[in-house]
């Protein structure tokens, strides 16, 4: 399992501590912190709401209990699956099937792709210098896992795993259910505070000291976590809406920046869309599954389970963009190569020039 990941990913001596091992220890502490916050929230839910209001004795109370326990259970399950489900790794034996031998060799030596905002890497074979193997489209190398991850979104220390092709849905649903559960819990706490303050008698203490302490913890711990998770959920939602991963969202900004700087001149006449953007419905189906009624069920979608995660459909209108980028990139490289060649004037050329100046015709 990913939790038992140890120093097998590095070749350092077992008696010494390498950065890889230190990072693993740090990430495990993040997981312990998340589990601790989940436990604190669940205890606070019972201590501050269920027991004082005696929800277990009314129908409305039981509806609240069932709702929050359902979202809480889904939260915990999605978190566990996001952490223990493999994101999908690239086989080191994989080779681009349609690439020529010349293209494969050029991929190992290409050091100029960053100048064009990585756009060339979408249409040419890509080489991973860390794995010493080729990378499929949308795959990226994770230094934390020491592997290339299929359709990698990002590495999340809070789930001690990379978010990629096979576990992206679990991670997204974890954010959804965590936001729902925490937001609902905080609203219930606020309602109870307002209710108790309004109905207290003069001179009576509204809350006991332990309850005040627990409310203070909600203010300084649970509320900031809720805001952070909501912000991350909004960012994930915007990326999925656009058919991008988090890494690709950054790459797309670089492509637009490259256009503004006139690095790729001829592409200015072409509207720059993202290569894998097919509308928000199709984009969400890529993550959550083809059956919309099962979007909120924590499971691996059938198309993800049955697919290799290597081949992805590209927008047809971006083929024109592809051709223009490749043409302009080749011209740009040739101009750079010509500028790098020093111009030297030989003695023979100088003498011939002098003779022509002396005997003009």
CSV table of C-alpha atoms in Angstrom, one decimal:
chain,number,residue,atom,x,y,z
A,1,UNK,CA,0.0,0.0,0.0
A,2,UNK,CA,1.0,3.6,-0.3
A,3,UNK,CA,1.1,4.0,3.4
A,4,UNK,CA,3.9,1.4,3.6
A,5,UNK,CA,6.0,3.3,1.0
A,6,UNK,CA,9.5,3.4,2.4
A,7,UNK,CA,13.1,3.9,1.3
A,8,UNK,CA,12.7,1.4,-1.6
A,9,UNK,CA,12.2,4.5,-3.8
A,10,UNK,CA,15.7,5.7,-3.2
A,11,UNK,CA,19.1,4.1,-3.1
A,12,UNK,CA,20.5,5.7,-0.1
A,13,UNK,CA,21.9,3.8,2.8
A,14,UNK,CA,19.2,2.7,5.2
A,15,UNK,CA,21.2,4.1,8.1
A,16,UNK,CA,21.1,7.6,6.7
A,17,UNK,CA,18.2,10.0,6.3
A,18,UNK,CA,17.7,11.3,2.7
A,19,UNK,CA,15.3,14.1,1.6
A,20,UNK,CA,12.9,11.4,0.2
A,21,UNK,CA,12.6,9.7,3.5
A,22,UNK,CA,12.1,13.0,5.4
A,23,UNK,CA,9.4,14.1,3.0
A,24,UNK,CA,7.6,10.8,3.5
A,25,UNK,CA,7.7,11.4,7.3
A,26,UNK,CA,6.4,14.9,6.9
A,27,UNK,CA,3.5,13.7,4.6
A,28,UNK,CA,2.5,11.1,7.1
A,29,UNK,CA,2.2,13.8,9.8
A,30,UNK,CA,-0.1,15.6,7.4
A,31,UNK,CA,-2.3,12.5,7.3
A,32,UNK,CA,-2.3,12.3,11.1
A,33,UNK,CA,-3.4,15.9,11.2
A,34,UNK,CA,-6.3,15.3,8.8
A,35,UNK,CA,-7.5,12.3,10.8
A,36,UNK,CA,-7.2,14.3,14.0
A,37,UNK,CA,-9.3,17.1,12.6
A,38,UNK,CA,-11.9,14.7,11.3
A,39,UNK,CA,-12.1,13.1,14.8
A,40,UNK,CA,-12.3,16.5,16.5
A,41,UNK,CA,-15.2,17.5,14.2
A,42,UNK,CA,-17.1,14.3,14.8
A,43,UNK,CA,-16.7,14.7,18.6
A,44,UNK,CA,-17.7,18.3,18.5
A,45,UNK,CA,-20.7,17.4,16.5
A,46,UNK,CA,-22.0,15.1,19.2
A,47,UNK,CA,-20.9,17.3,22.2
A,48,UNK,CA,-22.1,20.7,20.9
A,49,UNK,CA,-25.3,19.7,18.9
A,50,UNK,CA,-26.7,16.2,19.3
A,51,UNK,CA,-26.5,15.8,23.1
A,52,UNK,CA,-27.4,19.4,24.1
A,53,UNK,CA,-30.4,19.6,21.7
A,54,UNK,CA,-31.3,15.9,22.2
A,55,UNK,CA,-31.7,15.4,18.5
A,56,UNK,CA,-32.1,11.6,19.1
A,57,UNK,CA,-35.6,12.3,20.6
A,58,UNK,CA,-37.2,14.1,17.7
A,59,UNK,CA,-37.9,13.3,14.0
A,60,UNK,CA,-36.1,16.5,12.8
A,61,UNK,CA,-33.2,15.7,15.0
A,62,UNK,CA,-32.9,12.2,13.5
A,63,UNK,CA,-33.0,13.7,10.0
A,64,UNK,CA,-30.1,15.9,10.9
A,65,UNK,CA,-28.2,13.0,12.4
A,66,UNK,CA,-28.8,10.8,9.3
A,67,UNK,CA,-27.7,13.6,7.0
A,68,UNK,CA,-24.5,14.5,8.8
A,69,UNK,CA,-23.5,10.9,9.4
A,70,UNK,CA,-24.1,10.1,5.7
A,71,UNK,CA,-21.9,13.0,4.5
A,72,UNK,CA,-19.3,12.2,7.2
A,73,UNK,CA,-19.2,8.5,6.2
A,74,UNK,CA,-18.8,9.4,2.5
A,75,UNK,CA,-16.1,12.0,3.5
A,76,UNK,CA,-14.1,9.3,5.4
A,77,UNK,CA,-14.5,6.7,2.7
A,78,UNK,CA,-13.4,9.1,-0.2
A,79,UNK,CA,-10.4,10.2,1.8
A,80,UNK,CA,-9.4,6.6,2.4
A,81,UNK,CA,-9.8,5.7,-1.2
A,82,UNK,CA,-8.0,8.8,-2.5
A,83,UNK,CA,-5.1,7.8,-0.3
A,84,UNK,CA,-5.0,4.1,-1.0
A,85,UNK,CA,-6.0,4.0,-4.7
A,86,UNK,CA,-3.1,4.1,-7.1
A,87,UNK,CA,-3.3,7.1,-9.4
A,88,UNK,CA,-2.0,5.0,-12.3
A,89,UNK,CA,1.6,4.8,-13.3
A,90,UNK,CA,3.4,4.8,-16.7
A,91,UNK,CA,5.2,1.6,-17.6
A,92,UNK,CA,8.9,2.2,-18.2
A,93,UNK,CA,8.6,0.0,-21.2
A,94,UNK,CA,6.0,2.2,-22.9
A,95,UNK,CA,7.0,3.8,-26.2
A,96,UNK,CA,4.9,6.1,-28.3
A,97,UNK,CA,3.4,3.8,-31.0
A,98,UNK,CA,3.1,6.3,-33.9
A,99,UNK,CA,6.5,8.1,-33.4
A,100,UNK,CA,9.4,7.6,-35.7
A,101,UNK,CA,12.8,6.6,-34.5
A,102,UNK,CA,14.1,10.1,-35.3
A,103,UNK,CA,11.3,11.6,-33.1
A,104,UNK,CA,12.1,9.3,-30.3
A,105,UNK,CA,15.7,10.2,-30.3
A,106,UNK,CA,15.0,13.9,-30.6
A,107,UNK,CA,12.7,13.7,-27.5
A,108,UNK,CA,15.7,12.6,-25.4
A,109,UNK,CA,17.7,15.6,-26.5
A,110,UNK,CA,15.0,18.3,-26.7
A,111,UNK,CA,15.8,21.1,-24.2
A,112,UNK,CA,13.8,23.9,-25.9
A,113,UNK,CA,10.2,23.0,-25.3
A,114,UNK,CA,9.9,25.3,-22.3
A,115,UNK,CA,10.4,28.3,-24.6
A,116,UNK,CA,7.1,27.6,-26.3
A,117,UNK,CA,5.1,27.0,-23.1
A,118,UNK,CA,5.4,23.2,-23.5
A,119,UNK,CA,3.1,23.3,-26.5
A,120,UNK,CA,5.4,21.1,-28.5
A,121,UNK,CA,5.2,18.4,-25.9
A,122,UNK,CA,1.5,17.9,-26.7
A,123,UNK,CA,2.3,16.7,-30.2
A,124,UNK,CA,5.7,15.1,-29.9
A,125,UNK,CA,7.1,12.2,-27.8
A,126,UNK,CA,8.1,13.3,-24.3
A,127,UNK,CA,11.1,11.9,-22.4
A,128,UNK,CA,11.3,11.7,-18.6
A,129,UNK,CA,14.9,12.4,-17.4
A,130,UNK,CA,14.1,10.9,-14.0
A,131,UNK,CA,12.5,7.6,-15.1
A,132,UNK,CA,14.6,7.4,-18.3
A,133,UNK,CA,11.5,6.5,-20.2
A,134,UNK,CA,8.9,8.1,-22.4
A,135,UNK,CA,5.8,9.8,-21.0
A,136,UNK,CA,2.3,9.6,-22.6
A,137,UNK,CA,0.2,12.8,-23.1
A,138,UNK,CA,-0.9,14.4,-19.8
A,139,UNK,CA,1.4,12.3,-17.7
A,140,UNK,CA,3.9,14.0,-15.4
A,141,UNK,CA,6.7,12.8,-13.1
A,142,UNK,CA,6.1,12.9,-9.4
A,143,UNK,CA,9.2,13.3,-7.4
A,144,UNK,CA,7.4,12.2,-4.2
A,145,UNK,CA,6.4,8.8,-5.8
A,146,UNK,CA,9.5,8.6,-8.0
A,147,UNK,CA,7.2,7.6,-10.9
A,148,UNK,CA,5.4,9.1,-13.9
A,149,UNK,CA,1.7,9.4,-13.0
A,150,UNK,CA,-1.0,9.1,-15.7
A,151,UNK,CA,-3.0,12.3,-16.2
A,152,UNK,CA,-1.4,13.7,-13.1
A,153,UNK,CA,-3.3,16.6,-11.4
A,154,UNK,CA,-0.9,17.2,-8.5
A,155,UNK,CA,0.7,15.5,-5.5
A,156,UNK,CA,-1.3,16.1,-2.3
A,157,UNK,CA,0.6,15.6,1.0
A,158,UNK,CA,-2.7,15.6,2.8
A,159,UNK,CA,-3.8,12.4,1.2
A,160,UNK,CA,-0.2,11.1,1.0
A,161,UNK,CA,-0.6,10.3,-2.7
A,162,UNK,CA,-0.6,11.8,-6.1
A,163,UNK,CA,-4.0,12.7,-7.6
A,164,UNK,CA,-4.2,11.2,-11.1
A,165,UNK,CA,-6.1,9.1,-13.6
A,166,UNK,CA,-7.6,6.5,-11.3
A,167,UNK,CA,-8.2,8.4,-8.0
A,168,UNK,CA,-9.1,11.9,-9.2
A,169,UNK,CA,-12.8,11.2,-8.6
A,170,UNK,CA,-12.2,10.1,-5.0
A,171,UNK,CA,-10.2,13.2,-4.3
A,172,UNK,CA,-12.8,15.5,-5.8
A,173,UNK,CA,-15.7,13.8,-3.9
A,174,UNK,CA,-13.7,14.0,-0.7
A,175,UNK,CA,-13.5,17.8,-1.2
A,176,UNK,CA,-17.3,17.9,-2.0
A,177,UNK,CA,-18.4,15.9,1.1
A,178,UNK,CA,-15.9,17.6,3.4
A,179,UNK,CA,-17.2,21.0,2.3
A,180,UNK,CA,-20.9,19.9,2.8
A,181,UNK,CA,-20.3,18.3,6.2
A,182,UNK,CA,-18.1,21.1,7.7
A,183,UNK,CA,-20.3,23.9,6.3
A,184,UNK,CA,-23.5,22.3,7.7
A,185,UNK,CA,-21.8,21.7,11.0
A,186,UNK,CA,-20.6,25.3,11.4
A,187,UNK,CA,-24.1,26.6,10.4
A,188,UNK,CA,-25.6,24.4,13.1
A,189,UNK,CA,-23.1,25.7,15.7
A,190,UNK,CA,-23.9,29.3,14.8
A,191,UNK,CA,-27.7,28.6,15.0
A,192,UNK,CA,-27.2,27.1,18.5
A,193,UNK,CA,-25.1,30.1,19.7
A,194,UNK,CA,-27.8,32.6,18.4
A,195,UNK,CA,-30.6,30.5,19.9
A,196,UNK,CA,-28.9,30.1,23.3
A,197,UNK,CA,-28.1,33.8,23.5
A,198,UNK,CA,-31.6,34.9,22.6
A,199,UNK,CA,-33.3,32.6,25.1
A,200,UNK,CA,-31.0,32.9,28.1
A,201,UNK,CA,-32.3,34.4,31.3
A,202,UNK,CA,-30.5,37.4,32.9
A,203,UNK,CA,-27.4,36.4,34.8
A,204,UNK,CA,-27.4,32.9,33.5
A,205,UNK,CA,-24.3,31.5,31.8
A,206,UNK,CA,-25.1,30.4,28.2
A,207,UNK,CA,-22.4,27.8,27.8
A,208,UNK,CA,-20.3,25.7,30.1
A,209,UNK,CA,-16.6,26.2,30.1
A,210,UNK,CA,-15.9,23.0,28.2
A,211,UNK,CA,-18.5,24.0,25.6
A,212,UNK,CA,-16.8,27.4,25.3
A,213,UNK,CA,-13.5,25.7,24.8
A,214,UNK,CA,-14.9,23.5,22.0
A,215,UNK,CA,-16.5,26.5,20.3
A,216,UNK,CA,-13.2,28.2,20.4
A,217,UNK,CA,-11.6,25.2,18.7
A,218,UNK,CA,-14.2,25.4,16.0
A,219,UNK,CA,-13.3,29.0,15.4
A,220,UNK,CA,-9.5,28.6,15.2
A,221,UNK,CA,-9.3,25.2,13.6
A,222,UNK,CA,-12.4,23.9,11.9
A,223,UNK,CA,-13.5,27.2,10.3
A,224,UNK,CA,-10.1,27.9,8.6
A,225,UNK,CA,-10.0,24.3,7.4
A,226,UNK,CA,-13.5,24.7,5.9
A,227,UNK,CA,-12.4,27.8,4.1
A,228,UNK,CA,-9.3,26.1,2.7
A,229,UNK,CA,-11.2,23.0,1.5
A,230,UNK,CA,-13.9,25.2,-0.1
A,231,UNK,CA,-11.2,27.2,-1.9
A,232,UNK,CA,-9.5,24.0,-3.1
A,233,UNK,CA,-12.8,22.6,-4.3
A,234,UNK,CA,-13.6,25.8,-6.3
A,235,UNK,CA,-10.2,25.6,-8.0
A,236,UNK,CA,-10.7,21.9,-8.8
A,237,UNK,CA,-14.2,22.7,-10.1
A,238,UNK,CA,-12.8,25.4,-12.4
A,239,UNK,CA,-10.0,23.1,-13.7
A,240,UNK,CA,-12.5,20.2,-14.4
A,241,UNK,CA,-14.9,22.7,-16.0
A,242,UNK,CA,-12.2,23.7,-18.5
A,243,UNK,CA,-11.0,20.1,-19.1
A,244,UNK,CA,-7.7,20.7,-17.4
A,245,UNK,CA,-5.7,19.2,-14.6
A,246,UNK,CA,-4.0,21.6,-12.1
A,247,UNK,CA,-0.7,21.2,-13.9
A,248,UNK,CA,-2.4,21.8,-17.3
A,249,UNK,CA,-4.1,24.9,-15.9
A,250,UNK,CA,-0.6,26.4,-15.2
A,251,UNK,CA,0.6,25.3,-18.7
A,252,UNK,CA,-2.4,26.9,-20.4
A,253,UNK,CA,-1.5,30.2,-18.7
A,254,UNK,CA,2.0,29.8,-20.2
A,255,UNK,CA,0.6,29.2,-23.6
A,256,UNK,CA,-1.5,32.4,-23.4
A,257,UNK,CA,1.5,34.3,-22.1
A,258,UNK,CA,3.6,33.0,-25.0
A,259,UNK,CA,1.0,34.3,-27.5
A,260,UNK,CA,1.1,37.8,-25.9
A,261,UNK,CA,4.9,37.9,-26.1
A,262,UNK,CA,4.7,37.0,-29.8
A,263,UNK,CA,6.8,33.9,-29.3
A,264,UNK,CA,4.4,31.9,-31.5
A,265,UNK,CA,3.4,34.5,-34.1
A,266,UNK,CA,1.1,32.7,-36.4
A,267,UNK,CA,-1.0,31.2,-33.6
A,268,UNK,CA,-2.4,34.6,-32.9
A,269,UNK,CA,-4.9,34.1,-35.8
A,270,UNK,CA,-6.2,31.0,-34.1
A,271,UNK,CA,-8.4,31.0,-31.0
A,272,UNK,CA,-6.5,29.2,-28.2
A,273,UNK,CA,-8.7,26.6,-26.6
A,274,UNK,CA,-7.5,23.9,-24.3
A,275,UNK,CA,-6.8,20.7,-26.3
A,276,UNK,CA,-9.0,18.5,-24.1
A,277,UNK,CA,-11.9,20.9,-23.5
A,278,UNK,CA,-15.2,19.5,-24.9
A,279,UNK,CA,-17.7,21.4,-22.8
A,280,UNK,CA,-18.3,21.2,-19.0
A,281,UNK,CA,-20.6,18.2,-19.2
A,282,UNK,CA,-18.1,16.1,-21.1
A,283,UNK,CA,-15.3,17.4,-19.0
A,284,UNK,CA,-17.0,16.3,-15.8
A,285,UNK,CA,-17.8,13.0,-17.3
A,286,UNK,CA,-14.1,12.4,-17.8
A,287,UNK,CA,-13.7,12.6,-14.0
A,288,UNK,CA,-17.0,11.4,-12.6
A,289,UNK,CA,-18.2,9.0,-15.2
A,290,UNK,CA,-20.5,8.8,-18.1
A,291,UNK,CA,-23.6,8.1,-16.0
A,292,UNK,CA,-24.6,11.4,-14.4
A,293,UNK,CA,-26.8,9.6,-11.8
A,294,UNK,CA,-23.7,8.0,-10.4
A,295,UNK,CA,-21.5,11.1,-10.3
A,296,UNK,CA,-21.8,11.3,-6.5
A,297,UNK,CA,-21.1,7.7,-5.8
A,298,UNK,CA,-17.5,7.1,-4.7
A,299,UNK,CA,-16.4,4.5,-7.2
A,300,UNK,CA,-13.9,4.3,-10.1
A,301,UNK,CA,-15.8,5.2,-13.3
A,302,UNK,CA,-16.1,2.4,-15.9
A,303,UNK,CA,-14.3,4.3,-18.6
A,304,UNK,CA,-11.4,4.9,-16.2
A,305,UNK,CA,-11.3,1.3,-15.0
A,306,UNK,CA,-11.3,-0.1,-18.6
A,307,UNK,CA,-8.9,2.5,-20.1
A,308,UNK,CA,-5.2,2.7,-20.0
A,309,UNK,CA,-5.1,6.4,-19.3
A,310,UNK,CA,-2.7,7.0,-22.2
A,311,UNK,CA,-4.8,8.0,-25.2
A,312,UNK,CA,-7.0,11.1,-24.9
A,313,UNK,CA,-9.2,12.7,-27.6
A,314,UNK,CA,-8.0,16.1,-28.8
A,315,UNK,CA,-10.2,18.9,-30.1
A,316,UNK,CA,-10.4,18.9,-33.9
A,317,UNK,CA,-10.2,22.7,-34.1
A,318,UNK,CA,-6.8,22.6,-32.4
A,319,UNK,CA,-5.3,20.7,-35.3
A,320,UNK,CA,-4.8,24.0,-37.1
A,321,UNK,CA,-3.2,25.3,-34.0
A,322,UNK,CA,-0.9,22.3,-33.9
A,323,UNK,CA,0.3,22.8,-37.5
A,324,UNK,CA,1.0,26.5,-37.0
A,325,UNK,CA,2.8,26.0,-33.7
A,326,UNK,CA,5.0,23.3,-35.2
A,327,UNK,CA,5.8,25.4,-38.2
A,328,UNK,CA,6.6,28.5,-36.2
A,329,UNK,CA,8.6,26.5,-33.7
A,330,UNK,CA,10.8,25.0,-36.4
A,331,UNK,CA,11.4,28.5,-37.9
A,332,UNK,CA,12.3,29.8,-34.4
A,333,UNK,CA,14.8,27.1,-33.8
A,334,UNK,CA,16.4,27.6,-37.2
A,335,UNK,CA,16.8,31.3,-36.5
A,336,UNK,CA,18.3,30.6,-33.1
A,337,UNK,CA,20.8,28.2,-34.7
A,338,UNK,CA,21.8,30.7,-37.3
A,339,UNK,CA,22.3,33.4,-34.7
A,340,UNK,CA,24.5,31.1,-32.7
A,341,UNK,CA,26.9,30.6,-35.7
A,342,UNK,CA,29.8,33.1,-35.4
A,343,UNK,CA,30.5,35.1,-38.6
A,344,UNK,CA,34.3,35.1,-39.4
A,345,UNK,CA,36.0,37.0,-42.2
A,346,UNK,CA,39.0,35.2,-43.7
A,347,UNK,CA,42.1,37.0,-45.1
A,348,UNK,CA,41.2,35.9,-48.6
A,349,UNK,CA,37.7,37.4,-48.4
A,350,UNK,CA,39.2,40.7,-47.1
A,351,UNK,CA,41.7,40.8,-49.9
A,352,UNK,CA,39.0,40.2,-52.6
A,353,UNK,CA,36.9,43.0,-51.0
A,354,UNK,CA,39.8,45.4,-51.2
A,355,UNK,CA,40.5,44.6,-54.8
A,356,UNK,CA,36.8,45.2,-55.7
A,357,UNK,CA,37.0,48.6,-53.9
A,358,UNK,CA,40.1,49.6,-55.8
A,359,UNK,CA,38.8,48.5,-59.2
A,360,UNK,CA,35.1,49.2,-59.3
A,361,UNK,CA,33.2,48.3,-62.5
